[in-house]
CSV table of C-alpha atoms in Angstrom, one decimal:
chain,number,residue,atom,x,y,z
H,19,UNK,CA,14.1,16.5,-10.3
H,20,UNK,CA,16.6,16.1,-13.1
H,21,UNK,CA,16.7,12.6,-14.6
H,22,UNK,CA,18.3,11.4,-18.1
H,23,UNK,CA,19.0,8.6,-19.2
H,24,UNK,CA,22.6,6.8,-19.3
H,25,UNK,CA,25.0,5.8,-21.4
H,26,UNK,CA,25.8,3.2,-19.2
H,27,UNK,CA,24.7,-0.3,-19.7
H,28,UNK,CA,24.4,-1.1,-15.6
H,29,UNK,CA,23.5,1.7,-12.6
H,30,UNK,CA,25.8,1.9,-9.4
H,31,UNK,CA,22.4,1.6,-7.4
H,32,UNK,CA,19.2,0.2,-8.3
H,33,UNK,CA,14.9,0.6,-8.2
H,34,UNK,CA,12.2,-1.8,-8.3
H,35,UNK,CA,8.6,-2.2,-8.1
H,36,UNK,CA,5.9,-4.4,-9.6
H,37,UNK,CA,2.2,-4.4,-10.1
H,38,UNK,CA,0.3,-7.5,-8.7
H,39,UNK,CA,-2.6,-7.4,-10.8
H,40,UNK,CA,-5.6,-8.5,-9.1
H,41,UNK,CA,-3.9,-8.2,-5.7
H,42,UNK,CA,-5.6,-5.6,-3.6
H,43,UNK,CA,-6.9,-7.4,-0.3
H,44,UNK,CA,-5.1,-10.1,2.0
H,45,UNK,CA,-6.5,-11.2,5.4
H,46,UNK,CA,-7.8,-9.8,9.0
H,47,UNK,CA,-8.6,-6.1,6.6
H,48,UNK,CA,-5.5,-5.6,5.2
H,49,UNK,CA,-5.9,-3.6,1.4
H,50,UNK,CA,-3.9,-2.2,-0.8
H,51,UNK,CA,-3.2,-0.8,-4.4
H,52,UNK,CA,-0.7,-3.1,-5.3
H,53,UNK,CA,0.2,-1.2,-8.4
H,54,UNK,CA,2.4,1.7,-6.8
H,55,UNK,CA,6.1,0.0,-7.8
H,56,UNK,CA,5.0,0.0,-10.8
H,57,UNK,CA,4.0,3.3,-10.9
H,58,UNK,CA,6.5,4.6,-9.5
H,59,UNK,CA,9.2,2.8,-11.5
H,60,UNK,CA,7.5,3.6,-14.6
H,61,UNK,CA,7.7,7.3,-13.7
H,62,UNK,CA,11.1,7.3,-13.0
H,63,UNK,CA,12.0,5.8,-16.7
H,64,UNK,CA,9.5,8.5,-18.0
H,65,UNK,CA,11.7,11.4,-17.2
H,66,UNK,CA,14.2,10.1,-18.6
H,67,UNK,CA,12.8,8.1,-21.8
H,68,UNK,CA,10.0,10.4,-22.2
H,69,UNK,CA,6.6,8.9,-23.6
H,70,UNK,CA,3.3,9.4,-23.2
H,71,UNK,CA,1.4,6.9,-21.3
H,72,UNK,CA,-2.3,8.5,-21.4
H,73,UNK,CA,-5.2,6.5,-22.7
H,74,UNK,CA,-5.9,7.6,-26.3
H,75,UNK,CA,-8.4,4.2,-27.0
H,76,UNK,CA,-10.2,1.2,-24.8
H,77,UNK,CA,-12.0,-1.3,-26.5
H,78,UNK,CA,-14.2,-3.9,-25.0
H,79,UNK,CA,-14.8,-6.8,-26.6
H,80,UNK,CA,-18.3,-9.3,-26.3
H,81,UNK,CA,-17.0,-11.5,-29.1
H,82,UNK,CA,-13.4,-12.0,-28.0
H,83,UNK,CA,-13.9,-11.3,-24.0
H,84,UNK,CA,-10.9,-9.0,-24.3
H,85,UNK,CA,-9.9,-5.7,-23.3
H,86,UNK,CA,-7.5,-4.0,-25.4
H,87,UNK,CA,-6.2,-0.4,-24.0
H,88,UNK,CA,-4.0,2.3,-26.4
H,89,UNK,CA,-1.8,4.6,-25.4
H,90,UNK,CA,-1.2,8.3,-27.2
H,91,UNK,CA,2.2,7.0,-27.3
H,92,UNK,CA,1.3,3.9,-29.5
H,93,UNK,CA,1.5,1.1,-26.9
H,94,UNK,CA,-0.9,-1.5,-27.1
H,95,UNK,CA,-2.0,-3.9,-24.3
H,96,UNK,CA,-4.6,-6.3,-24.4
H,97,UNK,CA,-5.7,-9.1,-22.2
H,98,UNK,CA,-8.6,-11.2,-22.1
H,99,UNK,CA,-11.3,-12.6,-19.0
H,100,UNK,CA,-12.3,-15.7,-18.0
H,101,UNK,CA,-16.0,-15.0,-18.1
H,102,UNK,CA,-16.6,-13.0,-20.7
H,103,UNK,CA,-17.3,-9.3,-21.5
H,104,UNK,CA,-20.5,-7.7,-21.9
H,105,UNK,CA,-22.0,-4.8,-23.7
H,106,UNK,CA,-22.3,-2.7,-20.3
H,107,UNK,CA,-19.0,-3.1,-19.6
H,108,UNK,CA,-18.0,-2.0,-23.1
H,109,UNK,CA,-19.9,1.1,-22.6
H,110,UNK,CA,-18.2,1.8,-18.9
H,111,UNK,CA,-14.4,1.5,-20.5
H,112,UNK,CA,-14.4,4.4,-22.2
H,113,UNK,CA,-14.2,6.3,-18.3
H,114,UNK,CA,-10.8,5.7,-19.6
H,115,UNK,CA,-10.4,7.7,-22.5
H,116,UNK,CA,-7.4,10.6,-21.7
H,117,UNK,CA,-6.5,9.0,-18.4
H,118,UNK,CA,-2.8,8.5,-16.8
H,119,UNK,CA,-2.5,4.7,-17.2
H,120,UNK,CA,0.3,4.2,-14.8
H,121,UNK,CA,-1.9,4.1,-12.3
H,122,UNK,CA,-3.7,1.0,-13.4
H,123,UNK,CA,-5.3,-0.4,-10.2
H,124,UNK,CA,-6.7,3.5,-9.8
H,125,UNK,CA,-7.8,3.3,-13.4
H,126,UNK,CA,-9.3,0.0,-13.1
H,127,UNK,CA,-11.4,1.2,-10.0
H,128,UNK,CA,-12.2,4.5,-11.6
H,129,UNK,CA,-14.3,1.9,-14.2
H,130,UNK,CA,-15.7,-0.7,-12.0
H,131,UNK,CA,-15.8,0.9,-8.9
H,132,UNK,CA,-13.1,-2.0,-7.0
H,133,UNK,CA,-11.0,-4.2,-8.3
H,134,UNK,CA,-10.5,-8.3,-6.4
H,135,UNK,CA,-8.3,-11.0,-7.5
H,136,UNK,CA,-8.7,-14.8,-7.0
H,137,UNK,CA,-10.9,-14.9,-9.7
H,138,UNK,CA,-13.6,-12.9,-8.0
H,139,UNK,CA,-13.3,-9.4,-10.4
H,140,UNK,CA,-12.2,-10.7,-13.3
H,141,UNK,CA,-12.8,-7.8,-15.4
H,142,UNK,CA,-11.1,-5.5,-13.4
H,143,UNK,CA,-8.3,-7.6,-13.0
H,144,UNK,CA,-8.3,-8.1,-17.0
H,145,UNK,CA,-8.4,-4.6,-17.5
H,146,UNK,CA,-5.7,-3.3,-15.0
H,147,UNK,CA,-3.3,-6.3,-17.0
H,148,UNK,CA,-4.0,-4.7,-20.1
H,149,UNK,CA,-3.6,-1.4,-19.3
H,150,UNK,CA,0.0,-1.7,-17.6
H,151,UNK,CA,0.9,-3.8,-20.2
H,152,UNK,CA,0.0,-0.8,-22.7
H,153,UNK,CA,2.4,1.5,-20.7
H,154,UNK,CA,5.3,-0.9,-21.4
H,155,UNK,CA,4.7,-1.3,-24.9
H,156,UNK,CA,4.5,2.5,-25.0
H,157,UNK,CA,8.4,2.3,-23.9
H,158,UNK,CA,8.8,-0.6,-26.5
H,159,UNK,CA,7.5,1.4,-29.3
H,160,UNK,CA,9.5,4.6,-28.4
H,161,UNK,CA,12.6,2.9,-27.0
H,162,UNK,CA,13.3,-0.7,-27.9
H,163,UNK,CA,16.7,0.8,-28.6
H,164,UNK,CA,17.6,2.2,-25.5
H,165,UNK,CA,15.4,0.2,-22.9
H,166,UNK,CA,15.5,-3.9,-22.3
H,167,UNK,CA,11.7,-6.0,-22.1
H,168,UNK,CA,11.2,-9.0,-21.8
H,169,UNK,CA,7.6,-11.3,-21.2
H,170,UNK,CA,6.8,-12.7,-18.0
H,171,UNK,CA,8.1,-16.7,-18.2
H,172,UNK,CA,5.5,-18.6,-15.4
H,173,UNK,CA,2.6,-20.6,-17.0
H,174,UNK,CA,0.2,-19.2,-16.9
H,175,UNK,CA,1.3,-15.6,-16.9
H,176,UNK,CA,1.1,-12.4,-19.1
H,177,UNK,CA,3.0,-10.1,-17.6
H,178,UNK,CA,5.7,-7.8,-18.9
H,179,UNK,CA,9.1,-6.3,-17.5
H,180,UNK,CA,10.9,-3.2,-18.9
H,181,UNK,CA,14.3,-2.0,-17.3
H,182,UNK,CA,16.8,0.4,-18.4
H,183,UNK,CA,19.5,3.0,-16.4
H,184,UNK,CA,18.9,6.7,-15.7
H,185,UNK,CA,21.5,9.3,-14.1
H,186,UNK,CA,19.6,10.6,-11.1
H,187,UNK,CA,22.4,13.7,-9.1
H,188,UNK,CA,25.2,12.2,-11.2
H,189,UNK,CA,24.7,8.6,-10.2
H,190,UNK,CA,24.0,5.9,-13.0
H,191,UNK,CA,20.7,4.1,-11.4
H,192,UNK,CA,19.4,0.7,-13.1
H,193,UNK,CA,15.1,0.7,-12.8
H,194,UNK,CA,13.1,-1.7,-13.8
H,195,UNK,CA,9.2,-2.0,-13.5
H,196,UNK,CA,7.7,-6.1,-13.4
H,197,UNK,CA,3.7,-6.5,-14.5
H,198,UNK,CA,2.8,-10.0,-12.7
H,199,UNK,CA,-0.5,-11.0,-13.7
H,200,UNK,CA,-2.6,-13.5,-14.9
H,201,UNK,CA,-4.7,-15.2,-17.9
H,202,UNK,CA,-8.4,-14.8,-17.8
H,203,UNK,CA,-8.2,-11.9,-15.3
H,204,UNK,CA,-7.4,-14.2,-12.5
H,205,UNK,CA,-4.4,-14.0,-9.9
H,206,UNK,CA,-2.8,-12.6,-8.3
H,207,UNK,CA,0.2,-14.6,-9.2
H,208,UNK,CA,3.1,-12.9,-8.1
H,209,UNK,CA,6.1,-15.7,-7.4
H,210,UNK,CA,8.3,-12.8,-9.5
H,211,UNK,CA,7.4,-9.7,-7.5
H,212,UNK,CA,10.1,-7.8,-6.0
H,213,UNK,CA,13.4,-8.8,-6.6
H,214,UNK,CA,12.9,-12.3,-7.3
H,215,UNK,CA,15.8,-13.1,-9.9
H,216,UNK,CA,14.4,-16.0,-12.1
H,217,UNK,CA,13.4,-16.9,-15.4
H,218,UNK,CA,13.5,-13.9,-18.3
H,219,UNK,CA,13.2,-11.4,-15.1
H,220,UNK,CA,16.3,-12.8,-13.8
H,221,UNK,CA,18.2,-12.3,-16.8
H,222,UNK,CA,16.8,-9.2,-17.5
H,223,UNK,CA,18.1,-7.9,-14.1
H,224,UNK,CA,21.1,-9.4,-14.6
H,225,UNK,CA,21.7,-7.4,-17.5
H,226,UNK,CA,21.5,-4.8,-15.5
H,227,UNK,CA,23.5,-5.5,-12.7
H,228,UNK,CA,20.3,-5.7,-10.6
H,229,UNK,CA,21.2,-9.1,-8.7
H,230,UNK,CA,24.6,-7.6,-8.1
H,231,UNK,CA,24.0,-3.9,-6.1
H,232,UNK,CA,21.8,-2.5,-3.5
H,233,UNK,CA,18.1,-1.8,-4.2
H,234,UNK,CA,15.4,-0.1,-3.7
H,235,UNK,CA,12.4,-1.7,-3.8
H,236,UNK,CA,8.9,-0.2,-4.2
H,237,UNK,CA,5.6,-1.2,-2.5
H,238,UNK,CA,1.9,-0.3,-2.3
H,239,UNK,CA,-0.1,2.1,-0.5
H,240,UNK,CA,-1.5,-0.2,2.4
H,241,UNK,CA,-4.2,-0.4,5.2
H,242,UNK,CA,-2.8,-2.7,7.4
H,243,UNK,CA,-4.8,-3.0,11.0
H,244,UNK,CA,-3.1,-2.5,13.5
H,245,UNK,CA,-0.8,-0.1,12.3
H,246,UNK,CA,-2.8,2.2,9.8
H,247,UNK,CA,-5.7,2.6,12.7
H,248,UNK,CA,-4.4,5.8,14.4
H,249,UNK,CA,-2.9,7.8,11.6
H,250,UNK,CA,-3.8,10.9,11.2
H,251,UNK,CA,-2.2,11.5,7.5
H,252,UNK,CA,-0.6,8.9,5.1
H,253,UNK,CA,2.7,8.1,6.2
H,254,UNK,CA,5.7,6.3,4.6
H,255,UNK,CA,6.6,3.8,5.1
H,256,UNK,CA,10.4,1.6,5.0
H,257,UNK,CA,10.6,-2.0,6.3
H,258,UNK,CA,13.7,-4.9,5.9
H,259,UNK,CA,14.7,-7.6,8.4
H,260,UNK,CA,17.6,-6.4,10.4
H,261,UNK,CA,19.1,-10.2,9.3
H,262,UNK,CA,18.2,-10.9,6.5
H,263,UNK,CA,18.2,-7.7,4.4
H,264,UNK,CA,20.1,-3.9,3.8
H,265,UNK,CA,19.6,-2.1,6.6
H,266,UNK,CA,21.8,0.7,5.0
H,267,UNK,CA,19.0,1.0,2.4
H,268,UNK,CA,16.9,1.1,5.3
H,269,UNK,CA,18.4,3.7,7.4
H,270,UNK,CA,18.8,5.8,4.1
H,271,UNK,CA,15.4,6.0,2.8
H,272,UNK,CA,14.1,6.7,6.6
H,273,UNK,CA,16.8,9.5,6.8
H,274,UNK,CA,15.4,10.9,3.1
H,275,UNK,CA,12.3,10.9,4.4
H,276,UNK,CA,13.2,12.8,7.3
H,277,UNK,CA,15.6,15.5,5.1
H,278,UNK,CA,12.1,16.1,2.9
H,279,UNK,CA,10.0,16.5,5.5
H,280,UNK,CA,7.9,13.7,4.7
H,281,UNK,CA,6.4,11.5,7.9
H,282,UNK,CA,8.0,8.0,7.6
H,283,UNK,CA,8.0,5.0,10.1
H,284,UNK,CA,11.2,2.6,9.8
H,285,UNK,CA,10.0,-1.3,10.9
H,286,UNK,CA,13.6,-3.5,10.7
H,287,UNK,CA,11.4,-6.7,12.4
H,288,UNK,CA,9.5,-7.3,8.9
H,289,UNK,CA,9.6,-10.3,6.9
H,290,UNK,CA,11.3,-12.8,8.9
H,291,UNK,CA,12.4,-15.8,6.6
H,292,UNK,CA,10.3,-18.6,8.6
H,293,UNK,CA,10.2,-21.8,6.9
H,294,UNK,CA,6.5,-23.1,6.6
H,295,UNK,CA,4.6,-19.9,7.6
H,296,UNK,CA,2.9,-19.5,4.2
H,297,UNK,CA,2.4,-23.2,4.3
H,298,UNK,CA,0.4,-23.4,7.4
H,299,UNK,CA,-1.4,-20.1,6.7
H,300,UNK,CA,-2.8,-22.1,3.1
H,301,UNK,CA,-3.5,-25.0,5.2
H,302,UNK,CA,-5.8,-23.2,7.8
H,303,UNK,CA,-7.6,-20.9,5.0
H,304,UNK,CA,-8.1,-24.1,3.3
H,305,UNK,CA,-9.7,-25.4,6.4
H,306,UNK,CA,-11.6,-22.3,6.7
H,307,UNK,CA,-13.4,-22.5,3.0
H,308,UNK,CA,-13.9,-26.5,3.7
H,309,UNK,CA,-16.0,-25.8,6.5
H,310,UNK,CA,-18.0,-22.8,5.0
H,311,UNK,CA,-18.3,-25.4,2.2
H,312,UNK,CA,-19.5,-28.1,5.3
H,313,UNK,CA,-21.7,-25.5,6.2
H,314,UNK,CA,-23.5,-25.0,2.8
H,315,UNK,CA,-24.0,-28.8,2.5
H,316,UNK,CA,-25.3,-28.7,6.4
H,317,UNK,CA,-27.7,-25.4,5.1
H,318,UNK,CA,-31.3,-26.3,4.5
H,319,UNK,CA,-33.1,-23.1,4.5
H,320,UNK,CA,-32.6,-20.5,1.3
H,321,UNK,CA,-31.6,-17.6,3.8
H,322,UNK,CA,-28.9,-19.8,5.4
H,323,UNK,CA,-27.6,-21.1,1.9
H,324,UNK,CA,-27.3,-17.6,0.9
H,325,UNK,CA,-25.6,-16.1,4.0
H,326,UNK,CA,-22.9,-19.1,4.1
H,327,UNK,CA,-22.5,-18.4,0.2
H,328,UNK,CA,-22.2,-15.0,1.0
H,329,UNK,CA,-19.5,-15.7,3.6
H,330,UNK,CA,-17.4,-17.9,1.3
H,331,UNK,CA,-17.2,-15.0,-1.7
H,332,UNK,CA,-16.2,-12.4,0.7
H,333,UNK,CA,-13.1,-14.5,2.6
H,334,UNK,CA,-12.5,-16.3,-1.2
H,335,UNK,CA,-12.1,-12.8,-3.1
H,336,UNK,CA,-10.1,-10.8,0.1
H,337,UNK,CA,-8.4,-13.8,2.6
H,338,UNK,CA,-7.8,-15.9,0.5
H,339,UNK,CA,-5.4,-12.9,-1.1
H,340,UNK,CA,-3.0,-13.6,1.9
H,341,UNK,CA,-2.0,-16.8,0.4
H,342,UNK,CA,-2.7,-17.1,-2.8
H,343,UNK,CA,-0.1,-14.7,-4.4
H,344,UNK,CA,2.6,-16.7,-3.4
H,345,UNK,CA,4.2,-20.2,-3.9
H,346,UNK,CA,5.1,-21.5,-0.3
H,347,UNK,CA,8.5,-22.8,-0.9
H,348,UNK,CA,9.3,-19.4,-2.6
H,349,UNK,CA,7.7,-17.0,0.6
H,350,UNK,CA,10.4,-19.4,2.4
H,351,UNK,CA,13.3,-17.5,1.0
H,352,UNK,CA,11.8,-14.2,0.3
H,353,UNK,CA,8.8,-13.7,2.7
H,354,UNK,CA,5.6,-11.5,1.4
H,355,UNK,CA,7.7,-8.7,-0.3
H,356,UNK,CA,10.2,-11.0,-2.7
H,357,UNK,CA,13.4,-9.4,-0.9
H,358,UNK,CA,16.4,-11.8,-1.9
H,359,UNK,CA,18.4,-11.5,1.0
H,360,UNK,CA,21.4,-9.2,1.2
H,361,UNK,CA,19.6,-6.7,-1.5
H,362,UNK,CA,17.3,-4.1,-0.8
H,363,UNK,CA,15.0,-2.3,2.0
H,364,UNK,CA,11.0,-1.8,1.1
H,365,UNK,CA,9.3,1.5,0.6
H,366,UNK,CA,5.7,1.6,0.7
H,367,UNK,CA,2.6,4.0,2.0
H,368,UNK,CA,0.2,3.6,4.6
H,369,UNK,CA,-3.2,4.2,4.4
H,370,UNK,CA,-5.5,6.0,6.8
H,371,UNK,CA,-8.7,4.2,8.3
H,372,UNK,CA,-10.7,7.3,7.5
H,373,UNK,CA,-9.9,7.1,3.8
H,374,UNK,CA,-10.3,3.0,3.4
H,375,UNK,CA,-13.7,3.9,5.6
H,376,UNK,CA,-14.8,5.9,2.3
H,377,UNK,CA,-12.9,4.6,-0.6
H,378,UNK,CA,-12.5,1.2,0.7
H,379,UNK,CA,-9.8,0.5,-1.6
H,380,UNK,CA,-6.4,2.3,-1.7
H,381,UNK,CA,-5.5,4.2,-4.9
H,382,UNK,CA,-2.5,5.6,-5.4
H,383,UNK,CA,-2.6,10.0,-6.1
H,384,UNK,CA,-0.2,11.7,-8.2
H,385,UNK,CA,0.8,13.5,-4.6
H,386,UNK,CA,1.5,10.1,-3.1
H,387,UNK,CA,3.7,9.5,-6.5
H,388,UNK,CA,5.5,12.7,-5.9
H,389,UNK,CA,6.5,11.3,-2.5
H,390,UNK,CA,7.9,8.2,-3.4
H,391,UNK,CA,10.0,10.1,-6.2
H,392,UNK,CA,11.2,12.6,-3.3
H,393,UNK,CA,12.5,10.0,-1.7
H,394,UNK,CA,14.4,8.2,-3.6
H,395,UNK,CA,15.6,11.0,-5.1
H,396,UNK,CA,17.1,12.1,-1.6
H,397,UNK,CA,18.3,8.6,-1.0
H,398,UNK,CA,20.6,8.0,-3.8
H,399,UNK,CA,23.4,10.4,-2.6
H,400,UNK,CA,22.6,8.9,0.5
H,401,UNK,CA,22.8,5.3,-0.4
H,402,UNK,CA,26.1,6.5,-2.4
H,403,UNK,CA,28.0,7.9,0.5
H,404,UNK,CA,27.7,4.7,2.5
H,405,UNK,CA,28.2,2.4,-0.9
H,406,UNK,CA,30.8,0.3,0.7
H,407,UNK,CA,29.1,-0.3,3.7
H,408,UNK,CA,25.5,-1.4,2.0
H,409,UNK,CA,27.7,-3.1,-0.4
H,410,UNK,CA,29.4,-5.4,2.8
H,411,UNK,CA,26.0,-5.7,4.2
H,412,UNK,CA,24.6,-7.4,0.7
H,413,UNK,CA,27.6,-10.0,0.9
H,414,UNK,CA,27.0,-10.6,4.3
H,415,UNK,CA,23.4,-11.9,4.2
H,416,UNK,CA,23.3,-12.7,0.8
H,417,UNK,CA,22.1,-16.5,1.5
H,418,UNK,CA,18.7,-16.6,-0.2
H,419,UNK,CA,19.0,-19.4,-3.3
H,420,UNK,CA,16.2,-18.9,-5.2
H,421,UNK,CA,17.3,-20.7,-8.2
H,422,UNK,CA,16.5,-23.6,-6.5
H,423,UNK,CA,12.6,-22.4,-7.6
H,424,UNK,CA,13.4,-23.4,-11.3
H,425,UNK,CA,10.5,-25.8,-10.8
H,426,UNK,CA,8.3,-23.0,-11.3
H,427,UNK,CA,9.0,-22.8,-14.6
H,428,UNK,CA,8.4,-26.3,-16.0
């Protein structure tokens, strides 16, 4: 796959993908390795900015309760946990030591065997944040001349966003990778995932000419029940909401898939913009936990006390995933994937129910990377040949106004 970078300051087409730190289950079974845009992103501005991401040093810290991860290519990242850090885990970082740290949720389960947000797995969480966050000062370090970054702008936050534009089969292609996480290995947090356009991301992707051009956006490798339980083999994976977003981008990546010979579903019903849908979904898993928490005050017995406990960490540190990532007022205008409307299509990878049976948790492979990169490298001529009409079909449902969200910020 040939890849260099440009001499042009914005791409005619564009990539994007994020990592949600922390974010690996939601509700009713659904997990995920929530790190893949990233991945994938960050790949992508490898082959053309070329650095080397591996892990040369780890450090765990007892005294400051941070983890601090080095990259051979002298990228630093370093975040810190809630709750401490203790000698054990200082000893289990060093499974690190010469490993590919773009895959940081992988990495992260490699060490502590799973990784949950919502405060549940705060080491892992802290560890995956510093570890993505060492790949894009890797790029800073090498290429703060050719490549843009700026720092993630919520309260709150620690995340980091690198973008720059690569020639991929002649055409000039704006990428950018978006690290949304958390302080004190918390989260996820992830009101700037996907295209979202605000704050120093939004500026950044204007400087790119990301809010202006169609867009691929990248997405995790998923079990989702219901439609992961009969797969036979992972399979790809491209959803957008016939009103609301590109179906050109759509159609294209499906039709990529196809040309590589890769099996790929294409679902144009997903993320319906429905006002109030993550509103009432917090409101009945806040109902839930109140009466597990009714139920614990009810509790006399030690066995019941520990089963309702029991109960409550499980659905706080995987249901509670479903709604937590999001502001409600902001899932209003971009649903669960942050598609601005008019934009993009998702790509993402399902999961088979054999493989969460054994690992549990999804983790992206270097074959499922190659995949991703196939495709999109198949889609840009694609995309290209019907520029005009993906270009029409942004302008036409281009209605989502998130600057409205500036709240966020204050």
């Amino acid at each position: 796959m040939q890849v260099q970078a440009s001499q042009r300051k914005q791409g005619r087409l564009g990539v994007c993908g994020h990592v949600g730190v922390g974010h690996a289950h939601s509700n009713a079974g659904f997990v995920q390795d929530d790190s893949v845009g990233f991945a994938v992103t960050a790949a992508l501005l490898r082959m053309a900015y070329p650095v080397d991401t591996r892990v040369a040093d780890v450090v765990a810290d007892p005294q400051t309760n941070t983890f601090t991860v080095v990259t051979n290519g002298g990228g630093q990242g370093q975040a810190w946990t809630r709750r401490g850090v203790t000698p054990h885990e200082k000893r289990l970082v060093h499974t690190a030591l010469g490993q590919e740290a773009l895959f940081t949720q992988p990495l992260a389960c490699k060490i502590f065997g799973r990784v949950y947000g919502q405060g549940a797995m705060e080491q892992a969480a802290a560890f995956q944040a510093a570890t993505a966050l060492a790949v894009v000062d890797t790029f800073a370090v090498q290429h703060s001349g050719q490549m843009q970054f700026a720092d993630e702008d919520l309260p709150g936050q620690i995340g980091r966003m690198m973008g720059g534009v690569v020639e991929m089969k002649g055409v000039p292609l704006s990428v950018m990778s978006v690290i949304n996480a958390t302080r004190g290995g918390l989260g996820p947090v992830e009101d700037l995932e996907g295209i979202v356009n605000l704050g120093t991301k939004g500026r950044l992707m204007h400087s790119l000419g990301l809010d202006a051009i169609p867009l691929i956006t990248v997405e995790g490798k998923q079990f989702v029940p219901g439609v992961s339980d009969d797969l036979p083999d992972p399979e790809m994976w491209v959803r957008a909401n016939a009103e609301n977003d590109n179906l050109v981008v759509a159609e294209c990546l499906h039709q990529a898939a196809q040309q590589s010979g890769i099996a790929c579903r294409l679902n144009t019903q997903a993320y319906p913009r429905r006002t109030g849908d993550l509103t009432k979904a917090t409101k009945a898993t806040g109902e839930c936990v109140a009466e597990l928490g009714q139920r614990l005050a009810a509790a006399e017995t030690s066995r019941e006390k520990v089963a309702v406990a029991a109960e409550l960490a499980e659905y706080i540190s995987q249901e509670v995933g479903a709604v937590s990532f999001m502001t409600n007022a902001m899932h209003d205008l971009v649903a669960g994937g942050g598609l601005v409307s008019g934009h993009s299509a998702m790509l993402s990878l399902l999961d088979t129910l054999p493989s969460i049976r054994y690992w549990k948790i999804p983790c992206l492979t270097e074959s499922d990377l190659q995949k991703y990169l196939q495709i999109i490298a198949e889609t840009i001529p694609l995309l290209t040949e019907r520029y005009d009409q993906s270009m029409n079909e942004l302008h036409a449902k281009k209605n989502s106004d998130v600057s409205k969200m500036q709240w966020l910020f204050e």
